[in-house]
Each structure stands twice: as C-alpha cells, then as structure tokens.
C-alpha cells in the first residue's frame, strides 16, 4: 500500500478517534448534567427547578454551554473530515468500479480475438477437406475422421467463450454493489454537512435490467433440468 | 429459415450464429437489444433466439411484443439466458417462448431445442 493509501487510512483513523473522544466528553458532561439536575428522585423538572433555586442557575447553563461547545467541536471535526471521506473513500470506490469495467472490456476483446482465431482454424480445416476430396487420391478415412474431430474440438472451444458473457454479468453485479456503497457513503457525508452538493453522487445507477445477479458458469445441467421440467410438461 | 438472434453480448451472438450455421441454419440476422430486434422483425423471420437481460427492451418484453403482432403470433421463440429461477422460467413460458436454454449451453442442446420446437410446430 502506497503513501497515498496509507495517508487515507491515517485520516480515517484520526477522524474516528477524535470523534469518539469528543463524543465521550460530551456524554460525560451530559452525565454530569443529569446528576446535578436529577439527584435521584426521578422527577426531572422538579429537581431542575429546585437546583436552579438553590444555585441561582449559574452552574447549569455553564454545563450546558460546555456540552454544547464539545458537541459543536465534534461536529466541526466531522465536517472537516467529510471532505477527506469524499476524496479518499469515494475515489477508491470509483477506481474499483473503473477497474471492473476495464476487466469486462478486456475479456470481451480477448474472447473476440479467440473467436477470430477459431474461425480461421475452422476455415483451414475446411480447406483440408477440399484438398482431400479434390486431389484424386483414394479417400483417406483416417484423415477425414481426424479433420472431423478437429472441427468438433474447434466448435467446442468456441462454445467455451460463453464465459465472457457470464463473467461480464458477474462484474456488472459487483459494480452495482459498489454503486450502492458509494451512495451510502455520500449519504453519510451529507449528514455532516447539510449543504453538501446534491450533485456529489456517483451518477451511474446500476442498470439491473442488463445483468443477472445470479449469473453462473456452474451447474448448468441442473439449471437446464428445471427449464426442461417446465417446458416438457406444457 | 431465417433466424433472428438477439443478445447484448456480441460474443454470445457470434457463438449462437456459429452454432446455427453448424447445424445447417446459415440465414441469420442479429440484434443487440430488444428494441433493435423489434425493428428488424418482419414476416421473413422464421425463428427467434433471444437473451433476457438486455438494455433498451429486455427479452421478456420483446417476446410479448412479438406475440402481440399478427406476424409474430406463431413464430417459434427460444430464450437463451443465465436466469434459471423457476419463477423466471414460468414467466417466460407465460410470455410465449416455446423453449428455454440456460447459459452456458452446448451446441447439442441448442440443436435439440430447435428440433423440438420445429417438430411441435409441424415444420420437421
């Protein structure tokens, strides 16, 4: 992990630590306030009035002001780090989504190249068949059989390229999960700053209609059997 | 017989078309989504093979749209998709598909389902 990532980790840790410390101090002050305002009899209002009469009200506002100051300080710290949250965490989510798109695109390019190669190989086998049948020699059954098997193998390899479509859907599903995480992070950041820009959103909502979240390369026979059961009974 | 092959994956369209050519069906047209497929559909189309999850009109909506057309009511349709939940398959059947293939599939399965559909339609 490089310095940039290490720095982001430190910012997040510092933010959390400072927030926890401040909230503990605020809770302590509020506890102090409760103890002075409610000396055990549970009647909050009556105890508070009695306290004010006995003490002229001076310590209570001071305690409240101290609590308010601590809470304000905590909120200010959280607002300061909202920017860091947006810059570091959201950036990393964006980068990860970009990487997923890059992988999906790369597999499509690779699959297309493989299919091109297989098409060329099939064409060569077809030419061998033509040569075998046109050179006037006695039909060589063994050679014909081998060419047929080679053709079968090549078509089977073509069929294997289906992995690209299925893995692409799986990557789209992963990207949609990241988009949801991104939205939630933006929501958290907005809690710390009510004036946070409305356009600070990821923008790219997952188009769930274009992928199947359950797409899988495995157990196709079992899943096909479910479909066969339904259509055979029709 | 002219086949209309619909899938938003160019790789899948190529695999399906190669498989069709191998079993003797060389007259194929393709579309990258349901909307494009509808624009290409006419009474020259004898068979439709479609994916489910696509942009700009998904497979299920495409099937319903084709079945709503006078020239589409009797056209054989096979759905080829990763979706394999029983409820989804039932929905496809109710929308009007004649058979259903789960990805990844073998060319033998594709041939078998086409033969079954054509036999049921009395074309074989």
Short mmCIF file of C-alpha atoms in Angstrom, two decimals, chain A residues 112 120 224:
data_model
loop_
_atom_site.label_atom_id
_atom_site.label_comp_id
_atom_site.label_asym_id
_atom_site.label_seq_id
_atom_site.Cartn_x
_atom_site.Cartn_y
_atom_site.Cartn_z
CA UNK A 112 -13.40 -11.79 -29.77
CA UNK A 120 -9.63 -19.08 -39.12
CA UNK A 224 -31.35 -26.60 -17.53
#
